Each structure stands twice: as structure tokens, then as C-alpha cells.
Amino acid sequence: MRGVGCIDSKAIVSSEFADASVGSVRRLLEAALSADGITEWKPGTAAIRLAAHEEPPEFDIQFEDMGFTSSDLTDRELSDVEAQSFTEAAIKENTLPEGVVAVVRGYITEDDNQDGDERKVFACVTLRIRAENDDAAETFRPPKGLLAAMADMMARNPDGGIDLALEGNWEVSVGSAELVGDSPIVTAESPYNGELCIRAAKEHGENSDPDHEVGDLQDYLRDMWKLLTPEQRDAYFKLDSVIDRLELGLSSEEFDSLYNEVGETQSLVKSS
């Protein structure tokens, strides 16, 4: 949870500070918070970020919608700078929807080899949200107006016109939920950047040539595995989709060995 605390001449902190000046109270508060590592201040306010474990983890998740245009919108995108600027303005104006942490990126793509003036396109917008897990992230539904506004930003022409008619359904891209690297359920002492590993593995899988060696991808997957706690590894092995894939590719002895290894590691952690 993020919050902003304000101290003014009408604020009553406690009876023992009732006669203290605003400056004195602010200095006391600043000293107390600085002792906890909170050093971000603005004139007249204290910007306080509470401990991360008090909040659900953050996920990047993509929403997509289909539409039509007579313009060439290929390669239109919402850059990182534009997304950050929009997010900062929305936070300042307190207009960011509940559950949404930030707008991350966006782009517009279209089907290949289309004839005629009307072209089918797809608008994709990635938001950073808070959710208990990836399943909850994929059931999250932000206001469609926010997503439509991002699509309009990408489709807007230099003259200010917008030649894009979307259906307005804005479905979640299945499997797109990605845990943000600094979220609390990622092992804090891990030397690996979880988000970077996930994106690199995804990029490798989507853009590599068919005959490309899989060694790099395996390295990325090993790095991601090191990010998981024993409890998370156990939960991963209990997913039906994972069990099905493993049973197809492993003998029963190999599968049982992997699963027992996770259980033994978890028991050691609990006993310690």
C-alpha cells in the first residue's frame, strides 16, 4: 500500500506534541522514518512506502482488442517513456484505477497480406497490477476506458485524428501474466533478475530459428528456477498442466525423483 502523509497547522499528532511547531513535528517524523530507510520527501508531505510484504505481488499482464482501420497503424506503440509519463500523471491526479500500479507498454499489430482499404488490427496494452497470484492476475479486469485511451494514444495521427474502431472486448492474453522481478514472492537475495529471465526466455522461444540450439533457453529456465522458493516449486509441480507435460516427457521414476527432491528441500527449510 502506498500513501502520502500530510502535516499542517491543524494536524494533531498526540497530546505531548500539541504545542510543537509543524517544523518540529515534521523533523521528528522525518527522523523516525529515515531510521527505517524512508528518505523520499516532498515539501509539505511525507511520501511513505510501506513494507512490500504488506501488499500483494505485482504482475505485468497484457490485454488485447480487435478492431479495424483504413490507416497504416503497423508498428504504432506506446513507448516506455510515454507509459511512465501517463502513469505519473494519473497517480498525481489520483485517477489510476484501483488495483492498477502502472501502464507498462502498448503496441498495435495487424494480420499479414490484407487486401482492401479496411484492415483488421489488434491493439495490445500491458498493465502492471496487484494480485495474489498469476491466476488472479488473469481474472483482473481494469476499466475498458483506460485501455481504450491507451489505444487512442497509439493510433492518434499527427493532425490529432484517430482512425481506429475497436470492438471494445479487451480480453486478457492467455498466459501473459508475468511476475514483476521486485515483487515480494521473488527471493530477495537472488542474484538473478526474474523479469529479465522470463522475457529473455520468451523472446528466445518466439524469435529463434527452428534449428537454434536450446542451450541458452535452458540456462534462462535454470535461472528462473533458482528464483523459486521450495514452497513455490512444490506449488508449480502440483499444476495439472505441468504434471501432464512432465509425464509425457519423463519416465515415472524420473518424475517421482524430481517431485521427491522438492519435498525433501521443503522439509529441510521448514526444520531449519
Short mmCIF file of C-alpha atoms in Angstrom, two decimals:
data_model
loop_
_atom_site.label_atom_id
_atom_site.label_comp_id
_atom_site.label_asym_id
_atom_site.label_seq_id
_atom_site.Cartn_x
_atom_site.Cartn_y
_atom_site.Cartn_z
CA MET A 1 0.00 0.00 0.00
CA ARG A 2 1.31 3.43 -0.88
CA GLY A 3 0.23 6.53 0.94
CA VAL A 4 1.00 10.18 1.44
CA GLY A 5 1.01 11.68 4.90
CA CYS A 6 0.50 15.41 5.27
CA ILE A 7 1.24 17.59 8.31
CA ASP A 8 -0.20 21.07 8.57
CA SER A 9 -1.05 23.55 11.31
CA LYS A 10 -4.33 21.74 12.08
CA ALA A 11 -2.82 18.29 12.47
CA ILE A 12 -2.93 16.76 15.96
CA VAL A 13 -0.24 14.10 16.36
CA SER A 14 -0.53 13.38 20.09
CA SER A 15 -1.09 15.39 23.26
CA GLU A 16 2.61 15.64 24.08
CA PHE A 17 3.26 17.38 20.74
CA ALA A 18 0.16 19.58 20.83
CA ASP A 19 2.22 22.77 21.27
CA ALA A 20 5.03 21.80 18.92
CA SER A 21 5.55 23.64 15.66
CA VAL A 22 4.85 21.99 12.35
CA GLY A 23 8.56 22.03 11.58
CA SER A 24 9.41 20.26 14.83
CA VAL A 25 6.85 17.53 14.24
CA ARG A 26 7.99 17.10 10.66
CA ARG A 27 11.62 16.74 11.74
CA LEU A 28 10.64 14.13 14.32
CA LEU A 29 8.65 12.21 11.74
CA GLU A 30 11.43 12.50 9.16
CA ALA A 31 14.00 11.20 11.63
CA ALA A 32 11.79 8.26 12.60
CA LEU A 33 11.06 7.28 9.01
CA SER A 34 14.65 7.80 7.89
CA ALA A 35 15.69 5.27 10.51
CA ASP A 36 13.55 2.77 8.60
CA GLY A 37 15.17 3.67 5.31
CA ILE A 38 12.43 6.00 4.08
CA THR A 39 14.09 9.10 2.70
CA GLU A 40 11.79 10.32 -0.08
CA TRP A 41 10.31 13.69 0.84
CA LYS A 42 8.41 16.46 -0.87
CA PRO A 43 7.68 19.92 0.55
CA GLY A 44 4.79 19.67 2.98
CA THR A 45 4.30 15.94 2.54
CA ALA A 46 5.91 12.70 3.52
CA ALA A 47 5.81 10.10 0.77
CA ILE A 48 5.75 6.81 2.65
CA ARG A 49 6.18 3.42 1.04
CA LEU A 50 5.24 0.66 3.45
CA ALA A 51 6.91 -2.72 3.55
CA ALA A 52 6.40 -4.72 0.37
CA HIS A 53 5.14 -7.81 2.20
CA GLU A 54 2.01 -5.89 3.21
CA GLU A 55 0.90 -5.79 -0.43
CA PRO A 56 0.11 -8.47 -2.99
CA PRO A 57 2.82 -9.03 -5.60
CA GLU A 58 2.85 -7.14 -8.88
CA PHE A 59 2.20 -8.71 -12.26
CA ASP A 60 2.53 -7.38 -15.80
CA ILE A 61 -0.43 -8.60 -17.83
CA GLN A 62 -1.46 -7.90 -21.42
CA PHE A 63 -4.95 -7.03 -22.64
CA GLU A 64 -5.86 -7.10 -26.32
CA ASP A 65 -8.73 -5.97 -28.51
CA MET A 66 -9.52 -6.32 -32.21
CA GLY A 67 -10.61 -3.51 -34.48
CA PHE A 68 -10.48 -2.03 -37.96
CA THR A 69 -8.79 0.94 -39.61
CA SER A 70 -8.19 2.37 -43.05
CA SER A 71 -4.80 3.75 -41.98
CA ASP A 72 -1.44 2.07 -41.66
CA LEU A 73 -1.05 1.61 -37.91
CA THR A 74 1.64 -1.06 -38.13
CA ASP A 75 4.41 -0.62 -35.58
CA ARG A 76 2.48 2.01 -33.62
CA GLU A 77 3.45 1.63 -29.99
CA LEU A 78 3.30 3.19 -26.55
CA SER A 79 6.91 3.73 -25.54
CA ASP A 80 8.27 3.23 -22.02
CA VAL A 81 8.63 7.00 -21.63
CA GLU A 82 5.04 7.66 -22.72
CA ALA A 83 3.73 4.92 -20.44
CA GLN A 84 5.71 6.26 -17.50
CA SER A 85 4.55 9.83 -18.12
CA PHE A 86 0.93 8.74 -18.29
CA THR A 87 1.31 6.72 -15.09
CA GLU A 88 2.93 9.57 -13.18
CA ALA A 89 0.20 12.00 -14.27
CA ALA A 90 -2.54 9.54 -13.31
CA ILE A 91 -1.00 8.97 -9.87
CA LYS A 92 -0.67 12.71 -9.32
CA GLU A 93 -4.31 13.27 -10.31
CA ASN A 94 -5.45 10.17 -8.39
CA THR A 95 -7.14 8.74 -11.50
CA LEU A 96 -5.30 5.42 -11.73
CA PRO A 97 -7.91 2.65 -11.27
CA GLU A 98 -7.81 0.54 -8.12
CA GLY A 99 -5.51 -2.43 -8.48
CA VAL A 100 -3.53 -0.86 -11.33
CA VAL A 101 0.04 0.09 -10.46
CA ALA A 102 1.20 1.41 -13.84
CA VAL A 103 0.80 1.38 -17.59
CA VAL A 104 3.81 -0.55 -18.90
CA ARG A 105 3.67 -0.60 -22.71
CA GLY A 106 1.44 -1.00 -25.73
CA TYR A 107 1.52 -1.71 -29.44
CA ILE A 108 -0.70 -2.19 -32.49
CA THR A 109 -0.27 -5.02 -34.97
CA GLU A 110 -2.26 -6.37 -37.91
CA ASP A 111 -2.81 -9.52 -39.97
CA ASP A 112 -0.44 -10.08 -42.87
CA ASN A 113 -1.37 -9.79 -46.55
CA GLN A 114 -4.61 -7.86 -46.15
CA ASP A 115 -6.36 -6.54 -49.24
CA GLY A 116 -8.75 -3.62 -49.42
CA ASP A 117 -8.97 -0.34 -47.56
CA GLU A 118 -10.25 -1.78 -44.28
CA ARG A 119 -7.55 -3.50 -42.28
CA LYS A 120 -8.01 -5.72 -39.23
CA VAL A 121 -5.71 -4.73 -36.38
CA PHE A 122 -5.03 -5.76 -32.81
CA ALA A 123 -4.33 -3.30 -30.01
CA CYS A 124 -2.36 -4.67 -27.06
CA VAL A 125 -1.79 -2.87 -23.75
CA THR A 126 0.24 -4.18 -20.81
CA LEU A 127 -0.65 -3.02 -17.30
CA ARG A 128 1.13 -3.63 -14.02
CA ILE A 129 -1.38 -4.76 -11.42
CA ARG A 130 -1.51 -6.22 -7.94
CA ALA A 131 -2.85 -9.74 -7.49
CA GLU A 132 -2.34 -12.68 -5.14
CA ASN A 133 -1.10 -14.97 -7.94
CA ASP A 134 -0.99 -15.31 -11.73
CA ASP A 135 -4.47 -16.86 -11.87
CA ALA A 136 -5.92 -13.87 -10.02
CA ALA A 137 -3.96 -11.55 -12.31
CA GLU A 138 -5.57 -13.11 -15.39
CA THR A 139 -9.06 -12.61 -13.95
CA PHE A 140 -8.41 -8.93 -13.20
CA ARG A 141 -10.39 -6.55 -15.39
CA PRO A 142 -9.43 -2.86 -15.46
CA PRO A 143 -11.84 -0.21 -16.75
CA LYS A 144 -12.05 -0.57 -20.53
CA GLY A 145 -11.84 3.21 -20.80
CA LEU A 146 -8.23 3.11 -19.61
CA LEU A 147 -7.27 0.53 -22.24
CA ALA A 148 -9.17 2.41 -24.96
CA ALA A 149 -7.37 5.63 -24.03
CA MET A 150 -4.01 3.88 -24.46
CA ALA A 151 -5.10 2.55 -27.87
CA ASP A 152 -6.16 6.06 -28.92
CA MET A 153 -2.76 7.42 -27.88
CA MET A 154 -1.05 4.89 -30.14
CA ALA A 155 -3.44 5.40 -33.07
CA ARG A 156 -3.52 9.21 -32.98
CA ASN A 157 -2.20 10.81 -36.17
CA PRO A 158 -0.07 13.98 -36.27
CA ASP A 159 -3.18 16.01 -37.09
CA GLY A 160 -4.91 14.66 -33.98
CA GLY A 161 -7.27 12.34 -35.84
CA ILE A 162 -7.85 8.74 -34.74
CA ASP A 163 -8.71 6.20 -37.42
CA LEU A 164 -9.36 3.12 -35.29
CA ALA A 165 -12.63 1.37 -34.44
CA LEU A 166 -12.15 -1.25 -31.73
CA GLU A 167 -14.70 -3.86 -30.69
CA GLY A 168 -14.20 -2.95 -27.04
CA ASN A 169 -13.96 -6.50 -25.67
CA TRP A 170 -10.41 -6.23 -24.29
CA GLU A 171 -9.62 -9.82 -23.44
CA VAL A 172 -6.62 -10.98 -21.42
CA SER A 173 -3.84 -12.51 -23.50
CA VAL A 174 -3.82 -16.03 -22.05
CA GLY A 175 -0.61 -16.85 -20.23
CA SER A 176 0.66 -13.27 -20.36
CA ALA A 177 0.81 -12.69 -16.58
CA GLU A 178 4.44 -12.14 -15.60
CA LEU A 179 5.57 -11.66 -12.03
CA VAL A 180 7.49 -8.40 -11.64
CA GLY A 181 11.05 -9.03 -10.52
CA ASP A 182 10.96 -6.99 -7.29
CA SER A 183 7.66 -8.41 -6.03
CA PRO A 184 7.76 -9.89 -2.52
CA ILE A 185 7.35 -13.53 -3.56
CA VAL A 186 10.59 -13.40 -5.52
CA THR A 187 13.56 -14.46 -3.41
CA ALA A 188 15.10 -11.19 -2.24
CA GLU A 189 18.68 -12.46 -2.08
CA SER A 190 18.62 -13.99 -5.55
CA PRO A 191 21.32 -12.60 -7.88
CA TYR A 192 19.04 -13.09 -10.88
CA ASN A 193 16.55 -10.66 -12.37
CA GLY A 194 13.35 -12.70 -12.64
CA GLU A 195 11.57 -10.40 -15.07
CA LEU A 196 14.61 -10.26 -17.34
CA CYS A 197 14.97 -14.05 -17.34
CA ILE A 198 11.30 -14.57 -18.17
CA ARG A 199 11.31 -12.05 -21.00
CA ALA A 200 14.59 -13.34 -22.40
CA ALA A 201 13.28 -16.90 -22.40
CA LYS A 202 10.06 -15.78 -24.08
CA GLU A 203 11.98 -13.80 -26.69
CA HIS A 204 14.26 -16.76 -27.32
CA GLY A 205 11.34 -19.13 -27.77
CA GLU A 206 9.39 -16.85 -30.10
CA ASN A 207 12.13 -15.40 -32.29
CA SER A 208 14.80 -18.10 -32.55
CA ASP A 209 15.26 -20.09 -35.74
CA PRO A 210 13.81 -23.62 -35.62
CA ASP A 211 17.28 -25.18 -35.67
CA HIS A 212 18.65 -22.87 -32.96
CA GLU A 213 20.37 -24.65 -30.08
CA VAL A 214 18.26 -24.68 -26.92
CA GLY A 215 21.19 -24.26 -24.56
CA ASP A 216 20.58 -20.56 -23.94
CA LEU A 217 16.90 -21.15 -23.20
CA GLN A 218 17.77 -23.90 -20.76
CA ASP A 219 20.12 -21.52 -18.97
CA TYR A 220 17.32 -18.95 -18.64
CA LEU A 221 14.96 -21.59 -17.28
CA ARG A 222 17.55 -22.74 -14.76
CA ASP A 223 17.99 -19.16 -13.60
CA MET A 224 14.23 -18.77 -13.19
CA TRP A 225 14.09 -22.00 -11.20
CA LYS A 226 16.63 -20.55 -8.74
CA LEU A 227 14.22 -17.69 -8.07
CA LEU A 228 11.56 -20.01 -6.68
CA THR A 229 11.29 -20.89 -3.01
CA PRO A 230 10.74 -24.56 -2.09
CA GLU A 231 7.07 -23.77 -1.48
CA GLN A 232 6.74 -22.21 -4.93
CA ARG A 233 8.47 -25.18 -6.57
CA ASP A 234 6.06 -27.52 -4.80
CA ALA A 235 3.09 -25.44 -5.97
CA TYR A 236 4.49 -25.47 -9.51
CA PHE A 237 4.71 -29.26 -9.55
CA LYS A 238 1.08 -29.52 -8.44
CA LEU A 239 -0.21 -27.67 -11.52
CA ASP A 240 -2.12 -30.09 -13.75
CA SER A 241 -0.56 -28.63 -16.90
CA VAL A 242 2.95 -29.15 -15.52
CA ILE A 243 2.22 -32.70 -14.40
CA ASP A 244 0.83 -33.57 -17.84
CA ARG A 245 3.89 -32.19 -19.62
CA LEU A 246 6.34 -33.90 -17.30
CA GLU A 247 4.59 -37.26 -17.50
CA LEU A 248 4.75 -37.08 -21.30
CA GLY A 249 8.49 -36.43 -21.32
CA LEU A 250 9.74 -38.29 -18.24
CA SER A 251 9.56 -41.83 -17.00
CA SER A 252 7.57 -42.35 -13.80
CA GLU A 253 10.83 -42.93 -11.90
CA GLU A 254 12.30 -39.63 -13.14
CA PHE A 255 9.12 -37.73 -12.31
CA ASP A 256 8.89 -39.22 -8.80
CA SER A 257 12.56 -38.37 -8.24
CA LEU A 258 12.01 -34.73 -9.18
CA TYR A 259 8.91 -34.41 -7.04
CA ASN A 260 10.55 -36.07 -4.01
CA GLU A 261 13.57 -33.77 -4.35
CA VAL A 262 11.29 -30.75 -3.98
CA GLY A 263 9.58 -32.29 -0.95
CA GLU A 264 12.90 -33.04 0.76
CA THR A 265 14.15 -29.49 0.17
CA GLN A 266 10.93 -28.06 1.58
CA SER A 267 11.23 -30.24 4.72
CA LEU A 268 14.82 -29.09 5.29
CA VAL A 269 13.79 -25.44 5.04
CA LYS A 270 10.92 -25.91 7.49
CA SER A 271 13.11 -27.75 10.01
CA SER A 272 15.77 -25.03 9.86
#
